Amino acid sequence: MDNTSELTPEIKSGVAELRQQFSPLLLTEVATRKKERISFDVILPDDYLGISRILHIGFPEDYPLVTPVISVSPNPWLEWPHVMDNGICLFSAGNSAVYGDGREVLSDTINRVKKLIHFVSPSTPADERKAEFEREILSYWVRQLSVSSRKLLLLNTPSVSSPLFALTPAKNQQREQAPGVWLSDSPEVIIDYCNKNGTSVRKQINLIQAAFYVKLRTIPDVRIPAADNFIDWLKDHILPQEKELLQKWSDKHTGLPCRWVIADIPGPGPKTLYAFQLERKSVRSGAEIIYGLRAGKKNITPATVSREDKVLTSESYLIDNSSIFSRTRDLDLGRLAGQKVLLIGAGSLGSQVAMQLVHSGVTHLTILDPDTLSDTNLGRHVLSCDYLGCNKALGMRDHLEKCIPTARVKAIPSYFHRAIIDKKIKLLDFNCIISTSADWGAEYHLWLFKSESTRFSVIQGWTEPFALVGHALGCPASVKGDARHLFDRNGAFLKRFSEWPNNGVVNIPACGAGFIAGNAVNIQTIAAMITHMALSYMQQEDKNSREWHSFITESDSIKKNGGTYHGPALSENTLNQVIKNEW
């Protein structure tokens, strides 16, 4: 019986296409389901398991804005790739559904269904099917397990499969959630992370190896077993010499209320971790488990792993450069990690440079600044009001190490000259020295040192008033350079692009106090120009040109704000630009 007369034109077209595509198979119209206008069942050939199944295709009322409903019965969950316990995953992340007219939507859907059927055909090699399962193995694992409320932070990446020490830090009253469980194969790494995050550490701590890091060589079966078979499920997928270590760890720590196995999933992309939580059946859901500082135990009573014990999954995060910078592909991260950088000045411009350097993979940064953060700094500075009255260098150290925990930031709350005299810094210890201090006395002597040294690169960066123009003068490590002749005796740049009354300084009623206006967006852009020059110097040893980069934006605004512009004209249809010259 043909009851398509009341259907929309899009669904009628879809029905015709569906009948044409599956004409060799038995296609029967079935009773419509909820929210489906019309639906069909296709009897599929026997799959590789010898089971005959039915493919259900239904057209929703809102088709083609909503894609067709696709399901298979009996449900081949964990037997077919891309089939979940509640449907078929045809339009996963990165492979989204096609939106367009009805023909495009249905054609795309059918092509994906045919590809799925190909994987389960008896003639398809088992290796091809297995590879398809493994390509999205985490999708199948996560749907078999309940999610634990305990979050894990792996503070470094072990080179081989090994036990991990666990610590449950004290709760931070400012956080709504507990900080999770910190894991590492080294007690020193955990203690260092505690010190960075303000967690008190007693001299005697009792860290327990409550977790195990498994470096998988192959991927285990898609079906996750019960707790009593869990370790055996993993053992065939690690190196032979690591099997005994895993078993010894498991046998020794079965008495713990919670244990974790962190699986390092093999693959060509960024490191992927998946955390399994092994929990005793007697543990109440959501109960607080404390390891390390307050409740460590040296002796653990062995227990028998029961089939009723729980296997859960935990959210896990890797605090390691391999993960943090896994999406940064255009920088030489290995080289940047070995560079030592001195930043003189952590004000509005310097704080942005510091943030960009650390987020680009620079892991050894020393910040020098004598000033404290005030309320008038907040509109342009990286630091928040939590740091009001705090020295800017100390505040930036605290902030940056929380943003990128692998960074090592040293703060020196002092002037450049004082730090040199007090031997708090030695210029020859650094690969790159950047000044954004607008302190001509410091920059004068910095260029004096650079005029006789090829041990470090130097960059001086600053903004002109209102930050509509900014400059960076750079000299790479391989050559000597002295830019003092480009400034007058007061430190004013002789090749500036704009002129301002009182040199753009807005005085405030205090001895010698004032400020230069500039908005945060332009300051961030100028900071990016400075950071880009620094990264270039640190990554390329063959740099030998003394560079002068200038940022220009909305030069017409200089006149509107009381200044005069006499720099290069912006190119046609250009909002802003960076001009590259040599000096």
Coordinates of C-alpha atoms in Angstrom, one line a residue:
M1 CA 0.0 0.0 0.0
D2 CA 1.4 3.4 -0.9
N3 CA 0.5 6.0 1.7
T4 CA 3.0 8.6 0.6
S5 CA 0.5 11.1 -0.7
E6 CA 0.4 13.1 2.5
L7 CA 4.2 13.3 2.9
T8 CA 6.3 16.5 2.3
P9 CA 8.1 16.7 -1.1
E10 CA 11.4 16.2 0.6
I11 CA 10.3 12.9 2.3
K12 CA 8.7 11.7 -0.9
S13 CA 12.0 12.2 -2.7
G14 CA 13.8 10.4 0.1
V15 CA 11.5 7.5 -0.1
A16 CA 12.0 7.1 -3.8
E17 CA 15.8 7.3 -3.3
L18 CA 15.7 4.8 -0.5
R19 CA 13.7 2.3 -2.6
Q20 CA 16.1 2.7 -5.5
Q21 CA 19.2 2.2 -3.3
F22 CA 18.0 -0.9 -1.5
S23 CA 16.0 -2.5 -4.4
P24 CA 18.1 -5.7 -4.3
L25 CA 17.1 -6.3 -0.7
L26 CA 13.7 -6.9 0.8
L27 CA 12.3 -3.5 1.7
T28 CA 9.1 -3.4 3.7
E29 CA 7.2 -0.4 5.0
V30 CA 6.6 -0.7 8.8
A31 CA 4.4 1.0 11.4
T32 CA 5.8 4.4 12.0
R33 CA 7.5 5.1 15.3
K34 CA 7.2 8.2 17.4
K35 CA 8.1 11.4 15.5
E36 CA 8.6 9.4 12.3
R37 CA 6.4 10.2 9.3
I38 CA 7.3 7.0 7.4
S39 CA 9.8 4.2 8.0
F40 CA 11.2 1.1 6.4
D41 CA 13.0 -2.1 7.4
V42 CA 15.7 -3.6 5.3
I43 CA 16.6 -7.3 5.8
L44 CA 20.4 -7.4 5.7
P45 CA 22.5 -10.4 4.6
D46 CA 24.0 -12.5 7.3
D47 CA 27.0 -10.6 8.9
Y48 CA 30.4 -12.1 9.8
L49 CA 28.9 -13.7 12.9
G50 CA 26.3 -15.5 10.9
I51 CA 23.5 -13.4 12.2
S52 CA 20.7 -11.9 10.1
R53 CA 19.7 -8.4 11.2
I54 CA 17.2 -5.7 10.2
L55 CA 18.2 -2.2 9.3
H56 CA 15.6 0.3 10.3
I57 CA 15.4 3.7 8.4
G58 CA 12.8 6.3 9.4
F59 CA 12.1 9.8 8.1
P60 CA 11.4 12.3 11.0
E61 CA 8.8 15.0 10.5
D62 CA 11.5 17.7 10.3
Y63 CA 13.5 15.9 7.6
P64 CA 15.9 17.0 6.1
L65 CA 16.7 19.4 8.9
V66 CA 16.8 16.3 11.0
T67 CA 18.7 13.4 9.6
P68 CA 17.0 10.0 9.1
V69 CA 16.7 7.7 12.1
I70 CA 19.0 4.6 11.6
S71 CA 19.1 1.5 13.9
V72 CA 19.9 -2.2 13.6
S73 CA 18.2 -5.1 15.4
P74 CA 19.1 -7.3 17.1
N75 CA 21.5 -4.5 18.3
P76 CA 25.1 -5.5 17.5
W77 CA 26.6 -3.4 20.3
L78 CA 30.3 -4.2 20.7
E79 CA 30.0 -6.5 17.7
W80 CA 29.8 -4.0 14.9
P81 CA 32.0 -0.8 14.5
H82 CA 30.1 2.4 15.1
V83 CA 27.1 0.8 16.7
M84 CA 26.4 2.0 20.2
D85 CA 24.1 0.7 22.9
N86 CA 21.5 3.3 21.9
G87 CA 22.0 3.7 18.1
I88 CA 24.4 4.0 15.3
C89 CA 27.2 6.6 15.3
L90 CA 27.2 7.8 11.7
F91 CA 27.8 11.4 12.4
S92 CA 30.4 11.7 15.1
A93 CA 32.7 14.6 15.9
G94 CA 34.7 15.5 12.9
N95 CA 32.4 13.6 10.6
S96 CA 29.2 15.7 11.0
A97 CA 26.0 15.1 9.2
V98 CA 25.4 16.8 5.8
Y99 CA 22.8 19.6 5.9
G100 CA 21.2 20.6 2.6
D101 CA 18.3 19.4 0.5
G102 CA 16.7 16.0 1.1
R103 CA 18.6 14.2 -1.6
E104 CA 22.0 15.4 -0.2
V105 CA 21.1 14.3 3.3
L106 CA 19.8 10.9 2.4
S107 CA 22.6 10.2 -0.1
D108 CA 25.2 11.0 2.6
T109 CA 23.4 8.9 5.2
I110 CA 23.1 5.9 2.8
N111 CA 26.8 6.0 1.9
R112 CA 27.8 5.9 5.5
V113 CA 25.4 3.0 6.2
K114 CA 26.9 1.1 3.2
K115 CA 30.4 1.7 4.6
L116 CA 29.3 0.3 8.0
I117 CA 27.7 -2.8 6.3
H118 CA 31.0 -3.3 4.4
F119 CA 32.9 -3.6 7.7
V120 CA 30.6 -6.5 8.9
S121 CA 30.5 -8.4 5.7
P122 CA 31.8 -11.9 5.9
S123 CA 34.2 -11.1 3.1
T124 CA 35.8 -8.2 4.9
P125 CA 39.2 -9.1 6.5
A126 CA 39.0 -9.3 10.2
D127 CA 42.0 -6.9 10.5
E128 CA 40.2 -4.2 8.7
R129 CA 37.2 -4.5 11.0
K130 CA 39.5 -4.6 14.1
A131 CA 41.3 -1.5 13.0
E132 CA 38.0 0.3 12.7
F133 CA 37.1 -0.7 16.2
E134 CA 40.5 0.5 17.5
R135 CA 40.3 3.8 15.7
E136 CA 37.5 4.8 18.1
I137 CA 38.1 2.5 21.0
L138 CA 37.5 5.1 23.7
S139 CA 34.0 5.6 22.4
Y140 CA 33.2 2.0 23.2
W141 CA 35.0 1.9 26.5
V142 CA 33.4 5.0 28.0
R143 CA 29.9 3.8 27.3
Q144 CA 30.4 0.6 29.2
L145 CA 31.5 2.2 32.5
S146 CA 30.1 4.6 35.0
V147 CA 32.1 7.8 35.5
S148 CA 33.8 8.3 38.9
S149 CA 33.6 11.7 40.6
R150 CA 37.4 11.6 41.2
K151 CA 39.5 13.4 38.7
L152 CA 43.1 12.5 38.1
L153 CA 46.1 14.7 37.4
L154 CA 49.1 12.8 36.0
L155 CA 52.0 15.2 36.7
N156 CA 54.5 13.7 34.3
T157 CA 54.8 11.0 31.7
P158 CA 56.6 7.8 32.8
S159 CA 58.9 6.4 30.0
V160 CA 57.7 2.8 30.8
S161 CA 54.9 1.0 32.5
S162 CA 55.3 1.7 36.2
P163 CA 53.5 2.2 39.5
L164 CA 52.4 5.7 40.4
F165 CA 52.3 7.5 43.7
A166 CA 49.0 9.1 44.6
L167 CA 48.2 12.1 46.7
T168 CA 44.9 13.7 47.6
P169 CA 45.6 17.4 48.2
A170 CA 43.6 19.4 50.7
K171 CA 40.5 21.1 49.3
N172 CA 40.9 24.7 48.3
Q173 CA 38.1 26.8 49.9
Q174 CA 37.8 28.9 46.8
R175 CA 37.0 25.9 44.6
E176 CA 33.6 24.3 44.4
Q177 CA 35.1 21.0 43.5
A178 CA 37.9 18.9 45.1
P179 CA 41.2 19.2 43.3
G180 CA 41.3 15.5 42.4
V181 CA 44.1 13.0 42.9
W182 CA 47.6 13.8 41.8
L183 CA 49.7 11.0 40.4
S184 CA 53.4 10.6 39.5
D185 CA 56.1 8.0 39.4
S186 CA 58.3 10.4 41.4
P187 CA 57.5 11.6 44.9
E188 CA 59.6 14.7 44.2
V189 CA 57.4 15.7 41.3
I190 CA 54.3 15.6 43.6
I191 CA 56.0 17.6 46.4
D192 CA 57.1 20.2 43.8
Y193 CA 53.6 20.5 42.5
C194 CA 52.2 20.8 46.0
N195 CA 54.6 23.7 46.8
K196 CA 53.6 25.5 43.6
N197 CA 49.9 25.2 44.4
G198 CA 50.1 26.3 48.0
T199 CA 49.5 22.9 49.6
S200 CA 51.4 22.4 52.8
V201 CA 53.7 19.4 52.7
R202 CA 55.0 17.8 55.9
K203 CA 58.5 16.5 56.1
Q204 CA 57.2 12.9 56.5
I205 CA 54.6 12.0 53.9
N206 CA 53.2 8.6 53.2
L207 CA 52.6 8.4 49.5
I208 CA 51.1 5.1 48.3
Q209 CA 51.4 3.6 44.9
A210 CA 47.7 3.6 44.3
A211 CA 47.9 3.7 40.5
F212 CA 49.7 2.1 37.7
Y213 CA 50.7 3.6 34.3
V214 CA 50.3 1.1 31.5
K215 CA 52.1 1.8 28.2
L216 CA 50.0 -0.3 25.9
R217 CA 51.7 -1.8 22.8
T218 CA 48.4 -3.0 21.3
I219 CA 44.8 -2.3 22.1
P220 CA 42.8 -4.7 24.3
D221 CA 39.4 -6.1 23.4
V222 CA 36.5 -3.7 23.0
R223 CA 34.6 -5.5 25.9
I224 CA 35.8 -4.4 29.3
P225 CA 35.8 -7.4 31.7
A226 CA 34.7 -7.6 35.4
A227 CA 37.2 -6.5 38.1
D228 CA 38.5 -10.0 38.8
N229 CA 39.7 -10.4 35.1
F230 CA 40.7 -6.8 34.5
I231 CA 44.5 -7.1 35.0
D232 CA 44.6 -10.2 32.8
W233 CA 42.7 -8.3 30.1
L234 CA 45.6 -5.8 29.9
K235 CA 48.6 -8.1 30.4
D236 CA 48.8 -9.4 26.8
H237 CA 49.1 -5.9 25.5
I238 CA 52.3 -4.7 27.3
L239 CA 55.9 -5.7 27.1
P240 CA 56.7 -9.2 28.6
Q241 CA 59.0 -7.7 31.2
E242 CA 56.2 -5.3 32.4
K243 CA 53.6 -8.1 33.0
E244 CA 55.2 -9.3 36.2
L245 CA 55.5 -5.7 37.5
L246 CA 51.8 -5.0 36.8
Q247 CA 50.8 -8.2 38.5
K248 CA 53.0 -7.6 41.6
W249 CA 51.5 -4.1 41.9
S250 CA 48.0 -5.4 41.7
D251 CA 48.5 -8.2 44.2
K252 CA 50.1 -5.8 46.7
H253 CA 47.4 -3.1 46.6
T254 CA 44.2 -5.0 46.3
G255 CA 43.3 -3.9 49.8
L256 CA 43.0 -0.2 48.8
P257 CA 39.5 1.1 48.5
C258 CA 40.3 2.7 45.1
R259 CA 43.1 2.0 42.6
W260 CA 43.7 3.4 39.2
V261 CA 45.2 2.1 36.0
I262 CA 46.2 4.8 33.5
A263 CA 46.3 3.4 30.0
D264 CA 48.5 5.1 27.4
I265 CA 46.7 4.3 24.1
P266 CA 49.1 3.6 21.2
G267 CA 48.6 5.7 18.1
P268 CA 50.3 8.3 15.8
G269 CA 48.6 11.4 17.2
P270 CA 49.1 13.2 20.5
K271 CA 49.4 11.1 23.6
T272 CA 46.0 9.7 24.6
L273 CA 45.3 8.5 28.2
Y274 CA 42.3 6.6 29.5
A275 CA 41.9 6.1 33.3
F276 CA 40.2 3.0 34.8
Q277 CA 39.2 3.1 38.5
L278 CA 39.1 -0.2 40.4
E279 CA 36.9 0.2 43.4
R280 CA 36.1 -2.2 46.2
K281 CA 32.4 -3.2 46.3
S282 CA 32.1 -1.9 49.9
V283 CA 33.1 1.7 48.9
R284 CA 30.2 4.0 49.1
S285 CA 29.6 6.0 45.9
G286 CA 31.2 9.4 46.1
A287 CA 33.0 8.7 49.4
E288 CA 36.1 10.7 50.0
I289 CA 39.3 8.7 49.5
I290 CA 42.4 10.3 51.0
Y291 CA 45.9 9.2 50.0
G292 CA 49.3 10.7 50.8
L293 CA 49.5 13.6 53.2
R294 CA 46.9 12.8 55.8
A295 CA 46.1 9.1 55.6
G296 CA 48.9 7.2 54.0
K297 CA 49.5 3.6 55.0
K298 CA 52.8 1.8 54.8
N299 CA 51.2 -1.6 55.2
I300 CA 48.2 -2.6 53.1
T301 CA 46.2 -5.7 54.0
P302 CA 45.8 -7.9 50.9
A303 CA 42.3 -8.7 49.7
T304 CA 40.7 -10.9 47.1
V305 CA 39.4 -9.1 44.0
S306 CA 35.7 -9.9 43.7
R307 CA 33.7 -10.0 40.6
E308 CA 31.3 -7.6 42.3
D309 CA 34.1 -5.0 42.7
K310 CA 33.5 -2.0 40.5
V311 CA 35.3 -0.9 37.3
L312 CA 34.7 2.7 36.6
T313 CA 36.3 5.4 34.5
S314 CA 37.8 8.6 35.8
E315 CA 38.5 11.9 34.0
S316 CA 42.3 12.1 33.6
Y317 CA 44.5 15.0 32.6
L318 CA 48.2 14.9 31.7
I319 CA 50.2 17.9 33.1
D320 CA 53.1 17.4 30.7
N321 CA 54.4 19.4 27.7
S322 CA 53.6 16.5 25.4
S323 CA 49.9 17.1 26.2
I324 CA 49.9 20.8 26.9
F325 CA 51.5 21.7 23.6
S326 CA 50.2 18.8 21.5
R327 CA 48.3 21.2 19.3
T328 CA 51.3 23.5 18.7
R329 CA 52.9 22.3 15.5
D330 CA 54.7 25.3 14.1
L331 CA 57.2 25.8 16.8
D332 CA 60.4 23.9 17.8
L333 CA 59.1 23.0 21.3
G334 CA 62.2 20.9 22.1
R335 CA 64.5 23.9 21.5
L336 CA 62.3 26.4 23.2
A337 CA 62.1 24.2 26.3
G338 CA 65.9 24.5 26.6
Q339 CA 66.0 28.3 26.3
K340 CA 66.4 30.6 29.3
V341 CA 64.7 34.0 29.0
L342 CA 65.0 37.1 31.1
L343 CA 62.0 39.6 30.9
I344 CA 62.7 43.0 32.3
G345 CA 59.3 44.7 33.0
A346 CA 56.0 42.9 33.8
G347 CA 53.6 45.8 33.2
S348 CA 50.8 46.0 30.7
L349 CA 53.0 45.1 27.8
G350 CA 55.5 42.8 29.6
S351 CA 52.8 40.7 31.3
Q352 CA 51.3 39.9 27.9
V353 CA 54.7 39.0 26.5
A354 CA 55.3 36.7 29.5
M355 CA 52.0 35.0 29.0
Q356 CA 52.6 34.5 25.3
L357 CA 56.1 33.1 25.9
V358 CA 55.0 30.5 28.4
H359 CA 52.0 29.5 26.3
S360 CA 54.4 29.1 23.3
G361 CA 56.6 26.5 25.1
V362 CA 59.2 28.6 26.9
T363 CA 59.7 26.8 30.2
H364 CA 62.5 28.8 31.8
L365 CA 61.5 32.4 32.4
T366 CA 62.9 35.0 34.8
I367 CA 60.8 38.1 35.4
L368 CA 62.2 41.3 36.8
D369 CA 60.0 44.1 38.0
P370 CA 60.0 46.3 41.2
D371 CA 56.4 47.6 40.9
T372 CA 53.2 46.4 42.5
L373 CA 49.8 45.9 40.8
S374 CA 47.3 48.8 41.2
D375 CA 43.6 49.1 40.4
T376 CA 44.5 51.3 37.3
N377 CA 46.5 48.4 35.9
L378 CA 43.7 45.9 35.8
G379 CA 42.2 47.0 32.5
R380 CA 45.4 46.1 30.6
H381 CA 47.3 43.7 32.8
V382 CA 47.2 39.9 32.8
L383 CA 46.8 39.7 36.5
S384 CA 43.4 39.9 38.2
C385 CA 42.3 41.9 41.3
D386 CA 43.4 39.0 43.5
Y387 CA 46.9 40.3 43.0
L388 CA 46.2 44.0 43.9
G389 CA 49.1 45.3 46.0
C390 CA 51.3 42.3 45.0
N391 CA 54.6 42.7 43.2
K392 CA 54.0 42.2 39.5
A393 CA 56.9 39.8 39.0
L394 CA 55.8 37.6 42.0
G395 CA 52.2 37.7 40.8
M396 CA 53.1 36.7 37.3
R397 CA 55.2 33.8 38.5
D398 CA 52.2 32.5 40.6
H399 CA 49.8 33.1 37.7
L400 CA 51.9 31.6 34.9
E401 CA 52.9 28.5 36.8
K402 CA 49.2 27.8 37.5
C403 CA 48.4 28.3 33.8
I404 CA 51.3 26.1 32.6
P405 CA 52.4 23.9 35.5
T406 CA 55.5 22.7 33.6
A407 CA 56.9 26.2 33.4
R408 CA 59.7 27.3 35.7
V409 CA 59.2 31.0 36.4
K410 CA 61.6 32.9 38.7
A411 CA 60.5 36.3 40.0
I412 CA 62.9 39.0 41.1
P413 CA 61.1 42.0 42.6
S414 CA 63.8 44.5 41.9
Y415 CA 65.2 47.1 39.5
F416 CA 67.6 45.9 36.7
H417 CA 70.6 47.7 38.2
R418 CA 69.9 46.5 41.7
A419 CA 69.5 42.9 40.5
I420 CA 72.9 43.1 38.7
I421 CA 74.7 44.6 41.7
D422 CA 73.1 42.1 44.1
K423 CA 74.1 39.3 41.7
K424 CA 70.5 38.1 41.5
I425 CA 70.9 37.8 37.8
K426 CA 73.8 37.1 35.5
L427 CA 73.2 38.2 31.9
L428 CA 75.4 35.4 30.5
D429 CA 73.0 32.8 32.0
F430 CA 70.3 33.7 29.5
N431 CA 69.7 32.9 25.9
C432 CA 67.3 35.8 25.3
I433 CA 66.8 39.1 27.2
I434 CA 63.6 41.1 26.5
S435 CA 62.9 44.6 28.0
T436 CA 59.5 46.1 28.0
S437 CA 60.2 48.2 31.1
A438 CA 60.3 51.7 29.4
D439 CA 63.2 52.3 31.8
W440 CA 65.8 54.0 29.6
G441 CA 68.5 53.5 32.3
A442 CA 68.1 49.8 32.3
E443 CA 67.8 49.6 28.5
Y444 CA 70.9 51.8 28.0
H445 CA 73.0 49.4 30.0
L446 CA 71.4 46.4 28.4
W447 CA 72.5 47.6 24.9
L448 CA 75.9 48.5 26.4
F449 CA 76.3 44.8 27.4
K450 CA 75.0 43.6 24.1
S451 CA 77.5 45.8 22.2
E452 CA 80.3 43.5 23.4
S453 CA 78.5 40.1 23.7
T454 CA 77.4 37.3 21.3
R455 CA 76.1 35.1 24.1
F456 CA 72.5 36.2 24.2
S457 CA 69.9 37.9 22.0
V458 CA 68.3 41.2 23.0
I459 CA 64.9 42.7 22.3
Q460 CA 63.6 46.1 23.4
G461 CA 59.9 46.6 22.9
W462 CA 57.5 49.5 23.7
T463 CA 54.4 51.3 22.6
E464 CA 53.9 54.9 21.5
P465 CA 51.1 56.8 23.3
F466 CA 47.6 55.3 22.9
A467 CA 49.3 52.0 21.7
L468 CA 48.4 52.9 18.1
V469 CA 52.0 52.3 17.2
G470 CA 54.5 49.9 18.7
H471 CA 58.1 49.0 18.1
A472 CA 60.5 46.1 18.7
L473 CA 64.3 46.4 18.2
G474 CA 66.1 43.1 18.2
C475 CA 69.6 41.8 17.9
P476 CA 70.2 38.0 17.7
A477 CA 72.8 36.2 19.8
S478 CA 75.1 35.6 16.9
V479 CA 76.1 39.2 16.4
K480 CA 76.9 42.2 18.6
G481 CA 74.6 45.2 18.5
D482 CA 74.1 48.6 20.1
A483 CA 70.9 50.5 19.5
R484 CA 71.6 53.5 21.8
H485 CA 72.2 55.8 18.9
L486 CA 68.5 55.4 17.9
F487 CA 67.4 57.2 21.1
D488 CA 68.0 60.7 22.6
R489 CA 69.6 61.2 26.0
N490 CA 66.2 60.8 27.7
G491 CA 65.4 57.6 25.9
A492 CA 63.0 59.0 23.3
F493 CA 63.1 57.0 20.0
L494 CA 64.4 59.2 17.2
K495 CA 62.4 57.3 14.5
R496 CA 59.0 57.4 16.2
F497 CA 55.9 57.6 14.0
S498 CA 53.9 60.0 16.2
E499 CA 54.3 63.2 18.2
W500 CA 52.3 64.1 21.3
P501 CA 52.0 67.0 23.7
N502 CA 54.1 66.2 26.8
N503 CA 55.3 63.1 25.0
G504 CA 51.9 61.5 25.6
V505 CA 52.4 61.4 29.4
V506 CA 49.3 62.1 31.5
N507 CA 50.4 63.4 34.8
I508 CA 48.9 62.5 38.1
P509 CA 49.3 64.5 41.4
A510 CA 52.3 62.7 42.7
C511 CA 56.1 63.3 42.4
G512 CA 57.1 62.4 38.9
A513 CA 54.1 60.1 38.5
G514 CA 52.1 59.7 35.3
F515 CA 50.9 57.2 32.7
I516 CA 50.7 56.7 28.9
A517 CA 47.3 55.8 27.5
G518 CA 46.7 52.6 25.5
N519 CA 44.0 50.0 25.1
A520 CA 44.4 46.3 25.9
V521 CA 43.7 45.0 22.4
N522 CA 46.5 47.0 20.8
I523 CA 48.9 46.2 23.6
Q524 CA 48.3 42.5 23.2
T525 CA 49.0 42.8 19.4
I526 CA 52.2 44.7 20.0
A527 CA 53.2 42.1 22.6
A528 CA 52.6 39.4 20.0
M529 CA 55.0 41.2 17.6
I530 CA 57.7 41.2 20.4
T531 CA 57.1 37.6 21.3
H532 CA 57.3 36.5 17.6
M533 CA 60.7 38.1 17.3
A534 CA 61.9 36.4 20.5
L535 CA 60.7 33.0 19.4
S536 CA 62.3 33.5 16.0
Y537 CA 65.7 34.3 17.7
M538 CA 65.5 31.3 20.0
Q539 CA 64.6 28.8 17.3
Q540 CA 67.0 29.9 14.6
E541 CA 70.8 29.9 15.3
D542 CA 71.6 31.4 11.9
K543 CA 69.9 34.7 12.5
N544 CA 72.3 37.6 12.0
S545 CA 70.2 40.7 11.1
R546 CA 69.4 43.5 13.6
E547 CA 65.7 43.9 13.1
W548 CA 63.3 46.7 13.7
H549 CA 59.6 45.8 13.6
S550 CA 56.8 48.4 13.9
F551 CA 53.1 47.9 14.4
I552 CA 50.6 50.5 13.1
T553 CA 46.9 50.6 13.4
E554 CA 44.2 53.2 12.8
S555 CA 46.7 56.0 12.3
D556 CA 43.8 58.4 11.8
S557 CA 42.9 57.9 15.5
I558 CA 46.2 59.6 16.5
K559 CA 45.0 62.9 15.2
K560 CA 41.6 62.4 16.9
N561 CA 43.4 61.9 20.3
G562 CA 45.6 65.0 20.0
G563 CA 48.7 63.6 18.3
T564 CA 50.4 64.0 15.0
Y565 CA 51.3 61.0 12.8
H566 CA 54.2 61.1 10.4
G567 CA 55.0 57.4 9.9
P568 CA 54.4 55.1 6.9
A569 CA 50.9 55.0 5.4
L570 CA 48.8 51.9 5.9
S571 CA 48.4 49.8 2.8
E572 CA 45.1 50.1 1.1
N573 CA 42.3 48.0 2.7
T574 CA 44.5 47.3 5.7
L575 CA 43.3 47.8 9.3
N576 CA 46.7 47.3 10.8
Q577 CA 50.1 46.0 9.8
V578 CA 53.6 45.1 11.0
I579 CA 56.5 46.7 9.1
K580 CA 59.9 44.9 9.1
N581 CA 63.1 46.8 8.7
E582 CA 66.7 46.5 9.8
W583 CA 68.7 49.0 11.9

